[in-house]
């Protein structure tokens, strides 16, 4: 398996700390990095759809998404509820 992770130290660390084979550790690292590389707009749309599927309504959804964005490891820019609505609805 060829990993797209340029820094092999992180793959080595994950493999050593979990006991995973290096190929599996590389895939895990790739998956985590892909999650954090998700563009903000794509993340907002996906979360909005997920939260609606749980039966939540927009007055609850948009503040929750705004809070989640502030807490991400790679923080997105601060977005108002209006900006979030524009991402979802255009």
Coordinates of N, CA and C in Angstrom, one line a residue, residues 2-90:
X2 N 0.5 2.2 -0.8 CA 1.3 3.5 -0.9 C 0.4 4.5 -0.1
X3 N 1.1 5.1 0.9 CA 0.4 6.1 1.7 C 0.7 7.5 1.1
X4 N -0.3 8.4 1.2 CA -0.1 9.8 0.8 C 0.5 10.7 1.9
X5 N 0.7 10.1 3.0 CA 1.3 10.8 4.2 C 2.8 11.0 3.9
X6 N 3.1 12.3 3.9 CA 4.5 12.7 3.6 C 5.4 12.5 4.8
X7 N 4.9 12.8 6.0 CA 5.6 12.7 7.2 C 5.4 11.3 7.8
X8 N 6.4 10.4 7.6 CA 6.2 9.0 8.0 C 6.4 8.8 9.5
X9 N 6.9 9.9 10.2 CA 7.0 9.8 11.7 C 5.6 9.6 12.3
X10 N 4.6 10.2 11.8 CA 3.2 10.0 12.4 C 2.7 8.6 12.2
X11 N 3.0 8.1 11.0 CA 2.6 6.7 10.7 C 3.3 5.7 11.7
X12 N 4.6 6.0 11.9 CA 5.4 5.1 12.8 C 4.9 5.2 14.2
X13 N 4.5 6.4 14.6 CA 4.0 6.6 16.0 C 2.6 5.9 16.2
X14 N 1.8 6.0 15.2 CA 0.5 5.3 15.3 C 0.7 3.8 15.3
X15 N 1.5 3.3 14.4 CA 1.8 1.9 14.4 C 2.4 1.4 15.7
X16 N 3.3 2.2 16.3 CA 3.9 1.8 17.6 C 3.0 1.9 18.7
X17 N 2.1 2.9 18.8 CA 1.3 3.1 19.9 C 0.0 2.2 19.9
X18 N -0.3 1.7 18.7 CA -1.6 0.9 18.6 C -1.3 -0.6 18.3
X19 N -0.1 -0.9 17.8 CA 0.2 -2.3 17.4 C -0.3 -2.6 16.0
X20 N -0.8 -1.6 15.3 CA -1.3 -1.8 13.9 C -0.1 -2.0 13.0
X21 N -0.3 -2.8 12.0 CA 0.8 -2.9 11.0 C 1.0 -1.5 10.3
X22 N 2.2 -1.2 9.8 CA 2.4 0.1 9.2 C 1.5 0.4 8.1
X23 N 1.1 -0.5 7.2 CA 0.1 -0.2 6.2 C -1.2 0.2 6.7
X24 N -1.7 -0.4 7.7 CA -3.0 -0.1 8.3 C -2.9 1.3 9.0
X25 N -1.8 1.5 9.7 CA -1.6 2.8 10.4 C -1.5 3.9 9.4
X26 N -0.9 3.7 8.2 CA -0.9 4.7 7.2 C -2.3 5.0 6.7
X27 N -3.1 4.0 6.5 CA -4.5 4.2 6.1 C -5.3 5.0 7.1
X28 N -5.1 4.7 8.4 CA -5.8 5.4 9.4 C -5.4 6.9 9.4
X29 N -4.1 7.1 9.3 CA -3.6 8.5 9.3 C -4.1 9.2 8.1
X30 N -4.1 8.6 6.9 CA -4.7 9.2 5.7 C -6.1 9.5 5.9
X31 N -6.9 8.6 6.5 CA -8.3 8.9 6.8 C -8.5 10.1 7.7
X32 N -7.7 10.2 8.8 CA -7.9 11.3 9.7 C -7.5 12.6 9.0
X33 N -6.4 12.6 8.3 CA -6.0 13.8 7.6 C -7.0 14.2 6.5
X34 N -7.6 13.3 5.8 CA -8.7 13.6 4.8 C -9.9 14.3 5.5
X35 N -10.2 13.8 6.7 CA -11.3 14.4 7.5 C -11.0 15.8 7.8
X36 N -9.8 16.1 8.2 CA -9.5 17.5 8.6 C -9.2 18.4 7.3
X37 N -9.0 17.8 6.2 CA -8.8 18.6 5.0 C -10.2 18.9 4.3
X38 N -11.2 18.4 4.8 CA -12.6 18.7 4.3 C -12.8 20.2 4.3
X39 N -13.1 20.8 3.1 CA -13.4 22.2 3.1 C -14.6 22.6 4.0
X40 N -14.5 23.7 4.6 CA -15.5 24.2 5.5 C -16.9 24.1 4.9
X41 N -17.1 24.5 3.7 CA -18.4 24.5 3.1 C -19.0 23.0 3.0
X42 N -18.1 22.1 2.6 CA -18.5 20.7 2.6 C -18.9 20.2 3.9
X43 N -18.1 20.5 4.9 CA -18.3 20.1 6.3 C -19.7 20.6 6.8
X44 N -20.0 21.9 6.5 CA -21.2 22.5 7.0 C -22.4 21.8 6.3
X45 N -22.3 21.6 5.0 CA -23.4 21.0 4.3 C -23.7 19.5 4.9
X46 N -22.6 18.8 5.1 CA -22.7 17.4 5.6 C -23.3 17.4 7.0
X47 N -22.8 18.3 7.9 CA -23.3 18.3 9.2 C -24.8 18.7 9.3
X48 N -25.2 19.7 8.4 CA -26.5 20.2 8.4 C -27.5 19.0 8.0
X49 N -27.1 18.3 7.0 CA -27.9 17.1 6.6 C -28.0 16.1 7.7
X50 N -26.8 15.8 8.3 CA -26.8 14.8 9.4 C -27.8 15.2 10.6
X51 N -27.7 16.5 11.0 CA -28.4 17.0 12.1 C -29.9 17.1 11.7
X52 N -30.3 17.4 10.5 CA -31.7 17.4 10.1 C -32.2 16.0 10.1
X53 N -31.4 15.0 9.7 CA -31.8 13.6 9.8 C -32.1 13.1 11.2
X54 N -31.5 13.8 12.2 CA -31.7 13.5 13.6 C -33.0 14.2 14.1
X55 N -33.6 15.0 13.2 CA -34.9 15.6 13.6 C -34.6 17.0 14.2
X56 N -33.4 17.5 14.1 CA -33.2 18.9 14.7 C -33.6 19.9 13.7
X57 N -33.9 21.1 14.2 CA -34.3 22.2 13.3 C -33.2 23.3 13.2
X58 N -33.3 24.1 12.2 CA -32.3 25.1 11.9 C -31.9 26.0 13.1
X59 N -32.9 26.5 13.9 CA -32.5 27.3 15.0 C -31.6 26.6 16.0
X60 N -31.6 25.3 16.0 CA -30.7 24.5 16.9 C -29.4 24.2 16.1
X61 N -29.6 23.9 14.8 CA -28.5 23.4 14.0 C -27.4 24.4 13.8
X62 N -27.7 25.6 13.3 CA -26.7 26.5 13.0 C -25.8 27.0 14.1
X63 N -26.3 27.2 15.3 CA -25.4 27.5 16.5 C -24.5 26.3 16.8
X64 N -25.1 25.1 16.7 CA -24.3 23.9 16.9 C -23.1 23.8 16.0
X65 N -23.4 24.0 14.7 CA -22.4 23.9 13.7 C -21.3 24.9 13.9
X66 N -21.7 26.2 14.2 CA -20.8 27.2 14.5 C -19.9 26.8 15.7
X67 N -20.4 26.2 16.7 CA -19.6 25.8 17.8 C -18.6 24.7 17.4
X68 N -19.1 23.7 16.6 CA -18.3 22.7 16.2 C -17.1 23.2 15.3
X69 N -17.4 24.1 14.5 CA -16.3 24.7 13.6 C -15.2 25.4 14.5
X70 N -15.6 26.1 15.5 CA -14.6 26.7 16.4 C -13.8 25.7 17.1
X71 N -14.3 24.5 17.4 CA -13.6 23.5 18.1 C -12.8 22.5 17.3
X72 N -12.8 22.6 16.0 CA -12.1 21.7 15.2 C -10.6 21.9 15.3
X73 N -9.8 20.8 15.2 CA -8.4 20.8 15.3 C -7.8 21.9 14.4
X74 N -8.2 21.9 13.2 CA -7.8 22.9 12.2 C -9.0 23.8 12.1
X75 N -9.0 24.9 12.9 CA -10.2 25.7 13.0 C -10.5 26.4 11.7
X76 N -11.8 26.4 11.4 CA -12.3 27.1 10.3 C -12.5 28.6 10.7
X77 N -12.6 29.5 9.7 CA -12.9 30.9 10.1 C -14.2 31.0 10.8
X78 N -14.3 32.0 11.7 CA -15.6 32.2 12.4 C -16.7 32.6 11.4
X79 N -17.8 31.9 11.4 CA -18.9 32.1 10.5 C -20.1 32.5 11.3
X80 N -20.8 33.5 10.8 CA -22.1 33.8 11.4 C -23.2 32.8 11.0
X81 N -24.3 32.8 11.7 CA -25.4 31.9 11.3 C -25.8 32.3 9.9
X82 N -25.8 33.6 9.5 CA -26.2 34.0 8.2 C -25.3 33.4 7.1
X83 N -24.0 33.4 7.4 CA -23.0 32.8 6.5 C -23.2 31.3 6.4
X84 N -23.5 30.6 7.5 CA -23.8 29.2 7.5 C -25.0 28.9 6.6
X85 N -26.1 29.7 6.8 CA -27.3 29.5 6.0 C -26.9 29.6 4.5
X86 N -26.1 30.6 4.1 CA -25.8 30.8 2.7 C -25.0 29.6 2.2
X87 N -24.1 29.0 3.0 CA -23.4 27.8 2.5 C -24.4 26.7 2.2
X88 N -25.4 26.5 3.1 CA -26.4 25.4 3.0 C -27.3 25.7 1.8
X89 N -27.9 26.9 1.8 CA -29.0 27.2 0.9 C -28.6 28.1 -0.3
X90 N -27.4 28.5 -0.3 CA -27.0 29.3 -1.5 C -27.2 30.8 -1.4

